[in-house]
Structures are given as C-alpha cells and as structure tokens.
Short mmCIF file of C-alpha atoms in Angstrom, two decimals:
data_model
loop_
_atom_site.label_atom_id
_atom_site.label_comp_id
_atom_site.label_asym_id
_atom_site.label_seq_id
_atom_site.Cartn_x
_atom_site.Cartn_y
_atom_site.Cartn_z
CA MET A 455 228.91 266.07 107.46
CA MET A 456 230.00 265.17 110.90
CA LYS A 457 226.19 263.70 111.22
CA LYS A 458 226.86 261.61 108.65
CA SER A 459 230.32 260.40 109.60
CA LEU A 460 229.02 259.26 112.94
CA TYR A 461 225.67 257.85 111.68
CA THR A 462 228.28 255.75 108.87
CA TYR A 463 230.60 254.75 111.72
CA PHE A 464 227.62 253.52 113.78
CA ILE A 465 226.60 251.15 111.02
CA TRP A 466 229.75 250.01 110.50
CA GLY A 467 230.63 249.53 114.03
CA TYR A 468 227.44 247.50 114.30
CA LEU A 469 228.21 245.57 111.21
CA VAL A 470 231.58 244.53 112.52
CA PHE A 471 230.47 243.65 115.79
CA GLY A 472 227.88 241.60 114.75
CA VAL A 473 230.37 239.68 112.52
CA LEU A 474 232.85 238.91 115.45
CA CYS A 475 229.86 238.02 117.66
CA CYS A 476 228.41 235.55 114.93
CA ALA A 477 231.99 234.29 114.53
CA ILE A 478 232.88 234.22 118.49
CA VAL A 479 229.38 232.06 119.29
CA PHE A 480 229.97 229.74 116.19
CA LEU A 481 233.30 229.03 117.72
CA CYS A 482 232.49 228.49 121.20
CA SER A 483 229.30 226.93 120.35
CA SER A 484 230.98 224.33 118.28
CA PHE A 485 233.28 223.42 121.16
CA LEU A 486 230.98 223.99 123.87
CA THR A 487 228.62 221.42 122.00
CA TYR A 488 231.08 219.06 121.56
CA GLU A 489 232.04 218.64 124.91
CA HIS A 490 228.55 218.86 125.99
CA CYS A 491 227.40 215.85 123.45
CA LEU A 492 230.83 214.27 125.05
CA LYS A 493 229.63 214.33 128.90
CA TYR A 494 226.39 213.23 127.94
CA LYS A 495 227.11 210.55 125.95
CA ALA A 496 229.66 209.32 128.50
CA ALA A 497 226.91 209.72 130.91
CA GLU A 498 224.79 207.79 128.91
CA LEU A 499 227.63 204.80 128.59
CA TYR A 500 228.29 204.88 131.98
CA GLU A 501 225.05 204.10 132.95
CA GLN A 502 224.68 200.79 130.66
CA ALA A 503 228.22 199.92 132.19
CA THR A 504 227.09 200.85 135.54
CA SER A 505 223.83 198.61 135.23
CA LEU A 506 225.68 196.02 133.72
CA ALA A 507 228.16 195.88 136.34
CA GLU A 508 225.75 195.42 138.95
CA SER A 509 223.93 192.82 137.42
CA TYR A 510 226.89 190.78 137.35
CA SER A 511 228.52 191.29 140.65
CA GLU A 512 227.05 189.09 142.73
CA LEU A 513 227.69 186.58 140.29
CA TYR A 514 231.41 186.35 141.04
CA GLY A 515 232.58 184.05 143.57
CA GLU A 516 235.66 181.78 143.67
CA LYS A 517 235.45 180.41 140.37
CA GLY A 518 235.60 184.13 138.67
CA TYR A 519 233.99 184.32 135.15
CA PRO A 520 230.49 183.29 135.58
CA ASP A 521 228.83 181.19 132.40
CA ASN A 522 226.20 183.48 131.27
CA LEU A 523 228.11 186.55 131.40
CA GLN A 524 229.05 186.34 127.64
CA ASP A 525 225.55 185.77 126.37
CA HIS A 526 224.18 189.12 128.12
CA MET A 527 226.99 191.27 127.10
CA SER A 528 226.88 190.07 123.20
CA MET A 529 223.30 190.60 123.11
CA LEU A 530 223.68 194.33 124.61
CA ALA A 531 226.77 194.95 121.95
CA ALA A 532 224.79 193.51 119.19
CA TYR A 533 221.94 195.83 119.98
CA THR A 534 223.58 198.75 120.72
CA GLY A 535 226.57 198.71 118.38
CA GLN A 536 228.99 198.94 121.18
CA ARG A 537 232.21 197.49 122.13
CA ILE A 538 232.13 195.87 125.47
CA TRP A 539 235.26 194.64 127.25
CA PHE A 540 235.30 192.88 130.74
CA ILE A 541 238.92 193.61 131.89
CA ASN A 542 240.26 191.91 134.98
CA GLY A 543 242.13 194.04 137.39
CA GLU A 544 245.62 192.63 135.66
CA GLY A 545 244.61 194.66 132.81
CA ARG A 546 243.78 191.40 130.85
CA ILE A 547 240.48 191.34 128.42
CA CYS A 548 238.60 188.54 129.86
CA TYR A 549 235.92 189.15 127.56
CA ASP A 550 235.89 191.26 123.98
CA SER A 551 232.13 191.47 122.20
CA ALA A 552 234.01 192.38 118.86
CA ASP A 553 235.82 188.80 119.20
CA SER A 554 234.23 186.18 117.19
CA ASN A 555 235.77 183.66 120.28
CA ASN A 556 234.58 186.44 123.02
CA LEU A 557 237.44 185.34 125.36
CA THR A 558 240.99 186.81 125.01
CA ASP A 559 243.87 186.66 127.02
CA THR A 560 244.64 189.82 125.33
CA ILE A 561 246.49 192.34 127.74
CA VAL A 562 246.04 195.99 127.95
CA GLU A 563 249.75 196.65 129.29
CA SER A 564 249.91 200.28 130.29
CA PHE A 565 246.35 199.93 131.92
CA ASP A 566 246.47 201.95 134.95
CA ILE A 567 243.92 200.81 137.78
CA THR A 568 244.45 204.13 139.94
CA ASP A 569 243.50 206.08 136.55
CA SER A 570 240.09 204.09 137.35
CA HIS A 571 238.69 206.70 139.17
CA GLN A 572 238.05 208.96 135.74
CA TYR A 573 234.99 207.11 134.32
CA TYR A 574 235.47 208.23 130.89
CA ARG A 575 238.21 208.77 129.02
CA THR A 576 238.98 209.54 125.08
CA GLY A 577 241.71 208.24 122.80
CA ASP A 578 243.12 204.90 121.82
CA PHE A 579 242.51 203.50 125.64
CA TYR A 580 246.01 202.93 126.49
CA GLY A 581 247.03 202.03 122.94
CA SER A 582 244.79 199.18 122.80
CA MET A 583 242.56 200.94 119.69
CA THR A 584 243.11 202.05 116.29
CA SER A 585 241.15 204.84 116.45
CA ASP A 586 239.90 207.45 118.96
CA VAL A 587 236.94 205.98 121.16
CA LEU A 588 235.36 207.55 123.91
CA SER A 589 235.73 204.73 126.66
CA VAL A 590 233.32 204.43 129.75
CA LEU A 591 234.37 202.31 132.95
CA ALA A 592 232.10 200.65 135.61
CA PRO A 593 233.91 198.42 138.23
CA VAL A 594 232.33 194.95 138.91
CA THR A 595 232.90 194.56 142.72
CA GLY A 596 231.61 191.68 145.12
CA ASN A 597 232.43 190.09 148.50
CA PHE A 598 234.54 193.58 149.25
CA GLN A 599 236.78 193.13 146.23
CA THR A 600 236.79 194.40 142.71
CA TYR A 601 236.82 191.66 139.91
CA GLY A 602 237.15 193.47 136.91
CA TYR A 603 235.87 196.36 135.08
CA ILE A 604 233.39 196.82 132.50
CA VAL A 605 234.59 198.76 129.56
CA ILE A 606 232.24 200.17 126.93
CA HIS A 607 233.74 201.92 123.59
CA ILE A 608 232.15 203.81 121.31
CA PRO A 609 233.85 205.68 118.11
CA LEU A 610 234.58 209.11 118.83
CA SER A 611 233.14 210.00 115.51
CA GLU A 612 229.64 209.07 116.87
CA VAL A 613 229.95 212.24 119.49
CA GLU A 614 231.18 214.50 116.88
CA SER A 615 228.22 213.20 114.68
CA LEU A 616 225.80 214.44 117.69
CA ALA A 617 227.29 217.46 118.17
CA ASP A 618 227.76 218.35 114.26
CA GLN A 619 223.64 217.49 114.37
CA MET A 620 222.92 220.20 116.98
CA MET A 621 225.36 222.81 115.42
CA PRO A 622 222.82 224.32 112.47
CA SER A 623 219.93 224.82 115.03
CA ILE A 624 222.59 226.93 116.81
CA TYR A 625 223.92 228.59 113.62
CA TYR A 626 220.32 229.53 112.47
CA THR A 627 219.31 230.56 115.96
CA VAL A 628 222.48 233.20 115.61
CA LEU A 629 221.54 234.36 112.23
CA LEU A 630 217.90 234.76 113.42
CA VAL A 631 219.24 236.92 116.04
CA TYR A 632 221.12 238.85 114.03
CA PHE A 633 218.86 239.64 111.36
CA VAL A 634 216.10 240.34 114.01
CA SER A 635 218.59 243.13 115.21
CA LEU A 636 218.93 244.36 111.59
CA LEU A 637 215.27 244.71 111.63
CA ILE A 638 215.55 246.81 115.27
CA LEU A 639 218.40 248.74 113.66
CA LEU A 640 215.95 249.48 110.51
CA LEU A 641 213.55 250.38 112.82
CA VAL A 642 215.97 252.75 114.74
CA HIS A 643 216.88 254.20 111.58
CA VAL A 644 213.10 254.84 110.60
CA TYR A 645 211.92 256.02 114.03
CA VAL A 646 215.05 258.06 115.03
CA ILE A 647 217.85 258.83 112.87
CA LEU A 648 215.73 260.04 110.03
CA PRO A 649 213.31 262.21 112.11
CA LEU A 650 216.65 263.51 113.94
CA SER A 651 218.00 264.51 110.35
CA LYS A 652 214.89 266.14 109.32
CA ILE A 653 215.30 268.49 112.39
CA THR A 654 218.42 268.89 112.58
CA GLN A 655 217.86 269.69 108.90
CA ALA A 656 215.12 272.56 110.24
CA ALA A 657 217.45 273.61 112.80
CA ASN A 658 220.06 274.44 109.88
CA GLU A 659 217.46 275.98 107.61
CA TYR A 660 216.58 278.12 110.99
CA ALA A 661 219.62 278.97 111.38
CA ALA A 662 220.07 280.28 107.70
CA GLY A 663 216.95 282.51 108.47
CA ASN A 664 214.63 280.66 106.49
CA LEU A 665 211.98 280.35 109.26
CA LYS A 666 209.03 279.51 106.65
CA TYR A 667 210.43 275.63 106.69
CA THR A 668 208.17 272.87 108.04
CA VAL A 669 209.67 270.02 109.98
CA GLN A 670 207.57 267.22 108.31
CA VAL A 671 207.65 264.63 111.37
CA ASP A 672 204.21 263.03 111.39
CA SER A 673 205.07 260.69 114.48
CA GLN A 674 203.36 260.82 117.81
CA ASP A 675 206.27 260.43 119.91
CA GLU A 676 208.87 262.55 121.31
CA PHE A 677 210.09 263.19 117.93
CA GLY A 678 206.84 264.45 116.86
CA TYR A 679 206.09 266.67 119.46
CA LEU A 680 209.66 268.28 119.32
CA ALA A 681 208.64 268.58 115.28
CA ASP A 682 205.51 270.25 116.38
CA THR A 683 207.16 272.40 118.93
CA LEU A 684 209.72 273.65 116.51
CA ASN A 685 207.34 274.44 113.72
CA LEU A 686 205.10 276.49 116.32
CA MET A 687 208.37 278.02 117.66
CA THR A 688 208.70 279.03 113.80
CA GLN A 689 205.58 280.50 113.22
CA GLU A 690 205.91 282.69 116.45
CA LEU A 691 209.15 283.92 115.07
CA SER A 692 207.42 284.56 111.88
CA TYR A 693 205.14 286.58 113.54
CA ALA A 694 207.76 288.26 115.61
CA GLU A 695 209.83 289.22 112.57
CA GLU A 696 206.50 290.65 111.06
CA ASN A 697 205.76 292.21 114.04
CA GLN A 698 209.13 293.82 114.34
CA LYS A 699 208.64 295.18 110.58
CA LYS A 700 205.45 296.70 111.69
CA PHE A 701 207.04 298.03 114.52
CA ILE A 702 209.89 299.61 112.70
CA ALA A 703 207.57 301.38 109.98
CA ASN A 704 205.22 302.35 112.66
CA VAL A 705 207.63 304.13 114.66
CA SER A 706 209.11 305.56 111.53
CA HIS A 707 205.49 306.51 110.37
CA ASP A 708 205.04 308.36 113.94
CA PHE A 709 208.29 310.11 114.20
CA ARG A 710 208.61 311.33 110.91
CA SER A 711 205.54 312.96 110.60
CA PRO A 712 205.80 315.26 113.54
CA LEU A 713 209.75 315.85 112.28
CA THR A 714 208.40 316.79 108.99
CA SER A 715 205.90 319.26 110.47
CA ILE A 716 208.66 320.79 112.92
CA LYS A 717 210.75 321.14 109.90
CA GLY A 718 208.41 322.66 107.40
CA TYR A 719 207.54 325.38 109.85
CA LEU A 720 210.42 326.31 111.25
CA GLU A 721 212.27 326.44 107.23
CA ALA A 722 209.09 328.46 106.47
CA MET A 723 209.78 330.75 109.52
CA ILE A 724 213.35 331.03 108.48
CA ASP A 725 212.46 331.70 104.86
CA GLY A 726 209.60 334.38 105.81
CA VAL A 727 206.89 332.57 103.99
CA ILE A 728 205.36 332.73 107.52
CA PRO A 729 205.47 336.51 108.53
CA PRO A 730 206.33 337.57 112.27
CA GLU A 731 202.63 337.85 113.36
CA ASN A 732 201.78 334.45 112.30
CA GLN A 733 204.91 333.11 114.12
CA GLU A 734 203.18 332.76 117.63
CA LYS A 735 200.68 330.07 116.05
CA TYR A 736 203.07 327.90 114.37
CA ILE A 737 205.46 327.78 117.20
CA ARG A 738 202.86 326.39 119.23
CA ILE A 739 202.27 324.05 116.62
CA VAL A 740 206.30 322.89 116.85
CA ILE A 741 206.00 322.22 120.87
CA ALA A 742 202.72 320.40 120.25
CA GLU A 743 204.85 318.28 117.76
CA THR A 744 207.47 318.25 120.41
CA GLU A 745 205.41 317.08 123.28
CA ARG A 746 204.08 314.31 120.79
CA LEU A 747 207.41 313.25 120.34
CA ASN A 748 208.42 313.25 123.93
CA ASN A 749 205.27 311.27 124.80
CA LEU A 750 205.83 308.79 121.95
CA THR A 751 209.63 308.83 123.52
CA GLN A 752 208.29 308.40 126.87
CA SER A 753 205.54 305.56 126.09
CA MET A 754 208.19 303.39 124.51
CA LEU A 755 210.42 303.76 127.29
CA SER A 756 207.62 302.79 130.01
CA LEU A 757 207.08 299.73 127.85
CA ASN A 758 210.58 298.66 127.29
CA SER A 759 210.85 298.96 131.16
CA LEU A 760 207.79 296.95 131.59
CA GLU A 761 208.86 294.37 129.57
CA ARG A 762 212.02 293.76 131.31
CA LYS A 763 212.38 290.81 133.71
CA ASN A 764 214.29 292.60 135.94
CA MET A 765 210.95 294.93 136.28
CA HIS A 766 210.17 295.57 139.96
CA LEU A 767 206.46 296.95 141.12
CA GLU A 768 205.92 298.67 144.57
CA TYR A 769 203.25 296.73 146.19
CA SER A 770 201.00 298.74 148.88
CA ASN A 771 197.38 298.48 149.96
CA PHE A 772 195.19 301.79 148.71
CA ASP A 773 191.63 302.87 148.03
CA ILE A 774 190.99 302.55 144.72
CA CYS A 775 188.23 305.14 144.38
CA PRO A 776 189.84 308.26 145.34
CA LEU A 777 192.53 307.10 142.45
CA ILE A 778 189.71 306.59 140.31
CA LYS A 779 188.49 310.23 140.75
CA ASN A 780 191.56 311.71 140.77
CA VAL A 781 192.06 310.25 137.25
CA CYS A 782 188.97 311.44 135.83
CA ALA A 783 189.32 314.81 137.16
CA THR A 784 192.41 315.21 135.12
CA PHE A 785 190.13 314.63 131.72
CA GLU A 786 187.77 317.32 132.91
CA GLY A 787 188.85 319.65 130.33
CA LYS A 788 188.85 317.33 127.45
CA CYS A 789 185.35 315.76 128.38
CA PHE A 790 183.81 319.42 128.64
CA SER A 791 185.04 320.24 125.00
CA ARG A 792 183.25 317.48 123.80
CA ASN A 793 180.39 317.25 126.20
CA ILE A 794 181.29 313.85 127.30
CA THR A 795 180.46 312.81 131.22
CA ILE A 796 181.75 309.68 133.11
CA ASP A 797 179.44 307.86 135.13
CA LEU A 798 181.39 306.39 138.14
CA ARG A 799 179.69 303.46 139.83
CA LEU A 800 181.20 302.42 142.99
CA SER A 801 180.16 298.96 144.70
CA SER A 802 181.53 300.79 148.26
CA ALA A 803 182.80 303.85 149.23
CA SER A 804 186.33 302.51 149.85
CA ILE A 805 187.70 299.47 147.87
CA PRO A 806 191.21 298.74 149.40
CA VAL A 807 193.43 296.78 146.64
CA HIS A 808 197.02 295.60 147.07
CA ALA A 809 198.88 296.59 144.24
CA ASP A 810 201.75 299.21 142.50
CA MET A 811 199.38 302.28 142.67
CA GLY A 812 201.66 304.16 140.29
CA ARG A 813 201.11 301.49 137.80
CA ILE A 814 197.54 301.09 138.32
CA GLN A 815 197.28 304.58 137.82
CA GLN A 816 198.66 304.21 134.22
CA VAL A 817 196.37 301.74 133.52
CA ILE A 818 193.54 303.54 134.33
CA TYR A 819 194.43 306.72 133.04
CA ASN A 820 195.24 305.04 129.74
CA LEU A 821 192.11 302.76 129.46
CA THR A 822 189.99 306.47 130.35
CA ASP A 823 192.02 308.00 127.55
CA ASN A 824 191.10 305.74 125.04
CA ALA A 825 187.60 305.63 125.82
CA ILE A 826 187.36 309.32 125.52
CA LYS A 827 189.46 308.77 122.28
CA PHE A 828 186.70 306.78 120.71
CA SER A 829 183.80 308.07 122.46
CA ASN A 830 180.98 310.06 119.97
CA ASN A 831 180.46 313.70 121.34
CA ASN A 832 177.71 314.12 123.48
CA SER A 833 178.06 310.56 125.29
CA SER A 834 178.87 309.04 128.29
CA ILE A 835 181.73 306.75 129.65
CA ARG A 836 180.95 304.37 132.38
CA ILE A 837 183.79 303.46 135.13
CA GLN A 838 182.46 300.52 137.02
CA VAL A 839 184.01 298.90 140.10
CA THR A 840 182.79 295.63 141.64
CA GLU A 841 183.99 293.36 144.56
CA LYS A 842 183.90 289.45 144.08
CA ARG A 843 185.19 287.40 146.67
CA GLU A 844 188.88 288.28 147.03
CA LYS A 845 189.30 290.02 143.73
CA VAL A 846 188.17 293.62 142.68
CA PHE A 847 187.25 294.08 139.01
CA VAL A 848 187.67 297.35 137.16
CA ALA A 849 185.27 298.08 134.04
CA VAL A 850 185.90 301.38 131.56
CA LYS A 851 182.89 301.33 129.03
CA ASP A 852 182.44 303.96 126.18
CA TYR A 853 179.58 304.08 123.68
CA GLY A 854 181.80 304.54 121.05
CA ILE A 855 183.04 303.27 117.56
CA GLY A 856 183.94 299.94 118.75
CA ILE A 857 186.36 297.70 117.67
CA PRO A 858 186.33 295.63 114.31
CA LYS A 859 186.11 291.96 115.59
CA GLU A 860 188.97 290.89 113.21
CA ASN A 861 191.03 293.95 115.32
CA LEU A 862 190.64 292.68 118.68
CA LYS A 863 193.47 290.32 119.19
CA LYS A 864 195.74 293.10 117.58
CA ILE A 865 194.96 295.86 119.63
CA TRP A 866 197.40 294.67 122.36
CA ASN A 867 200.23 295.01 119.65
CA ARG A 868 202.82 297.70 119.90
CA PHE A 869 201.80 300.78 117.50
CA PHE A 870 198.87 299.18 116.31
CA LYS A 871 196.09 301.82 115.28
CA THR A 872 192.75 301.11 113.26
CA ASP A 873 191.72 303.44 110.33
CA GLU A 874 189.01 304.96 112.52
CA SER A 875 192.17 305.79 115.13
CA ARG A 876 194.44 307.38 112.88
CA GLY A 877 191.46 309.57 111.85
CA LYS A 878 190.32 310.68 115.29
CA ASP A 879 193.42 310.63 116.74
CA LYS A 880 196.51 311.53 114.75
CA TYR A 881 198.60 312.22 117.82
CA GLY A 882 198.17 308.83 119.42
CA THR A 883 201.45 306.61 119.80
CA GLY A 884 199.29 303.24 119.54
CA LEU A 885 201.35 302.05 122.48
CA GLY A 886 198.53 302.60 125.04
CA LEU A 887 197.16 299.67 125.51
CA SER A 888 200.47 297.60 125.29
CA ILE A 889 201.35 299.07 128.34
CA VAL A 890 198.26 298.31 130.19
CA LYS A 891 198.81 294.94 129.19
CA GLU A 892 202.03 294.61 130.65
CA ILE A 893 201.12 296.37 133.92
CA ILE A 894 198.38 294.01 134.33
CA GLN A 895 200.19 290.76 133.37
CA ALA A 896 203.17 291.88 135.46
CA HIS A 897 200.75 292.08 138.66
CA GLY A 898 199.96 288.73 138.26
CA GLU A 899 196.10 289.87 136.70
CA ASN A 900 194.13 289.42 133.49
CA ILE A 901 192.62 292.08 131.36
CA ASP A 902 189.89 291.33 128.81
CA VAL A 903 187.98 293.27 125.92
CA ILE A 904 184.33 293.02 125.05
CA SER A 905 183.79 295.57 121.91
CA THR A 906 180.96 295.73 119.27
CA GLU A 907 181.38 297.65 116.08
CA GLY A 908 179.21 300.75 116.24
CA ILE A 909 178.21 299.97 119.65
CA GLY A 910 181.18 300.28 122.16
CA THR A 911 183.98 298.61 123.75
CA GLU A 912 184.62 297.76 127.54
CA PHE A 913 187.59 296.60 128.80
CA ILE A 914 187.39 294.80 132.43
CA PHE A 915 190.87 293.98 134.52
CA SER A 916 191.26 292.25 137.90
CA LEU A 917 193.14 293.22 140.85
CA THR A 918 193.67 291.29 144.49
CA LYS A 919 191.89 292.96 147.09
CA ALA A 920 193.66 294.15 150.35
CA ASN A 921 193.73 291.60 153.18
CA SER A 922 194.64 291.78 156.73
CA ASP A 923 198.11 290.47 155.67
CA ASN A 924 199.21 293.40 154.48
CA GLU A 925 199.19 296.39 156.34
CA ALA A 926 197.84 299.54 154.33
CA GLY A 927 200.39 301.87 153.00
CA ILE A 928 203.45 300.00 153.78
CA PRO A 929 204.93 299.39 150.26
CA ARG A 930 206.41 295.60 149.35
CA THR A 931 209.04 295.43 146.46
CA PHE A 932 208.39 292.37 144.20
CA PHE A 933 210.38 291.28 140.94
CA ARG A 934 208.85 289.87 138.05
CA GLY A 935 211.08 287.19 136.40
#
C-alpha cells in the first residue's frame, strides 16, 4: 500500500511540477520575448536613424534646414511605413513624414533634450501621439553643435505582433519537451517501476513462505540480474528446505532404529521373554546400539562445530606418512576379518605438510573406513600420497561397488546413504563424507571423487606442503570466517 501511495504521489508531483513549469515558462517567455523584440526593433530603427542623421549632418550650415532633406526622408518613410520627424533643439517639429505639407511648426512642449541620451522610448512621446509608439532618436550634429534630432516612430503594436509571432514556436518547444519528459516517465515506469514492483511482490511471496514463486523480469540490466539472483536464491532455499526435511527424516530414522531395538530387548528381558542365560548376548547388542547412538551424536556435533564460522584450526608442520600408517593400523582387525589388504604407496619416506594434524587424521580415518565399508571381501584398498610443486595429494581408492553417477553430487550431503549402504552398513551415520568435505574446505583445499559403478571409488584431496616459513612442530591457530 505504501508503494502505491508513494508512486501515486510521484506521478501527481511530476504532473503538477510539469504544469507549473509550463505556466512559468509561458509567462516569462512572453515578457522576455517582448523585451527582446523591443530592443531588437529599437536597435534596428536606431541604426536607420543614425544613418539618416549622419547623411545630413554635413548639409547643415548657417541657413539651417537643407532643401533635399524632405525628399530623402519622405521616400524612406514611404518605403518603411514609418513616421519620421526632424525636431530642432527647441522641440519644434520641423519635418513630419505624416504631414501633407511636411513642414510644420508644431512644438513638442514637454520634449526634454537632457532625456535624449535614451536612444529609444515607448509611449505617446511626451503626449504628442494618440497611441503608444516606439520612438528612436538620433542627433544631427555638425560644426561641433547639435542641430536637432531624427525621430523614427512605429506603432508599439508592431513590436507586440513580432513577439506574438515568435511565441508559438516557444510554446510548441515547451510542449514538446514536456511530452518527451512524459515519454521518459513512461520508460522509467516500464524499465524501473514495473521490475521493482515485481521484485517487491516476489519478496512478499518469499516472506510468506512461497519459495516456488519466480520473478518474471527479463531485462538485461541490474534489475534482471537481481531477479535472476533472487530466483537462484529461492532455488537454493528450496533445496535447503528439502534437505532439511530429509535431514529430519534421516535423523529420526537413525535414532528410532537403535532406540526401538534397545527398548525391545530391555522390555523382553524385564518380561522374562529372554531367559537369564541369554541376557548377556542381548545386553551386548544394547551396548552396541548405544555406541551407535553415541557415534551418531558425536558425528553431528563434530559436523556442527566444523560449520561454525568461528571454527579454528591448529596448524602445524607434520609428516603425513606415519599419520597414515597409524590410521591404517586401527583397521587391522576389520580388514583381517574380511581379508582386505591396504596398499600404501608413498612418494618418499617423509612428506611434511602444513595443516591441522587432528583434523587431517579424521579425514583419512573417515575415507579409509568408507573404503573398507564398500569394498568386497578378499579385495584391496590403495592409499597413495604424491607431491607436486607446493601441494601434496592423498588418494584413497577402493575396488568395491562404486557410486551410481546420479548420486555423486549427493554423497557430501548429511545422512545421505545409497540403498547399498543401508544394506552393507546399517550402523553407518551418513555423516562421514560431510565431515571430510567441511574439514578440507576449512583448510582452503579441494577434494574430488572419481567413481565407476561396479569397479570402485577414489577420493583425492590436497594439502599444502610444509616449507621453511613454518617451523615444524610449532602449532598456529587460524580462524575460518
């Protein structure tokens, strides 16, 4: 509602502003155009009067009025349609082009010589005209004295007519500019207001929980980019919401199964269904299920701590070779029971790296455990460490069932398990690979997976090789965030 009100205020404000601007322009342009025409016409008449005065200044002598002045001024007045006077210094009109006799003795009584420095004036010319005129004066001089003045009169209506002829072009120009501005306003509405309204509507839909709403803005500008970003954001939020539902379902499943088993066995022992001589067997099962719950809880806490932005890593320089050997030793019993061998291939006897030793140990443990989990009996697992420039690459490869192509991107998700996983490893949490990825990304490194269904899977991650800048054995704490 506020958006519509502000937009309405904007439109009305623009229209009112446009009308006021047009009115001001019309009024000011009328006055300024009239003043311009008046000065232009006065300058034109003054040039004629000055030319006429200069032409006859030298003809004056002691006799005063020259005989041929009448003919020249009469022809000029007839040609231009102007009224031309010659006034002597006393204000007497010695010549009037409008008089049939041309020579008169009419005196402009209020004529003020001291006011003659103004080369033009408007009005009735000191009361000598019956209507308003534009009058221009030019002195006629000779022998260092002023003999009189050439005065040219034209009706003031001619100036007004000239100004009126110019006004329509000004009006049309102003109206054209106004309509062009309306066109610009329309373009602003189409390319700014409408996309902004759509984006606002989308934001309201998202706030209401409708993450399937799509912003329909197809422009190739910032609004289009923002719309694409919002659409991508909603897709990610939809995926996150879907993953959250799957997460809850997986957590519920993984917690419910052992709890149901524990409850069933305990109730059976209390009710006497399980005889005392067999209770130790089922108590061990209960303990195993309890351990399963504990491992699941610890994995979730570990993953949660890894995802926190203030998670810190204890960096140090250490040899990764004995670390891998120690991890492999912990799986000796599990590998022996299934006749699985671990083929350890190291590029050199000592390979120092710069990382958090405890976290990297957890990565190698999870990858090795995952490889054993999905390996066939009587098979082998290869762990290979290679060096390339400033990086160390660790690869863990099994020759087991492999991962379906459509599941390769899902294996990093929390609680994700393939159908084969649930059959082979019902005690798995589905968090091991998520933890691995978080640890490697926290180090600023990369991890990749290569898998072919029915042939096997290989995980490869990188680490930074230790150098002389960091002394071995001295830990340093870094915070991710």
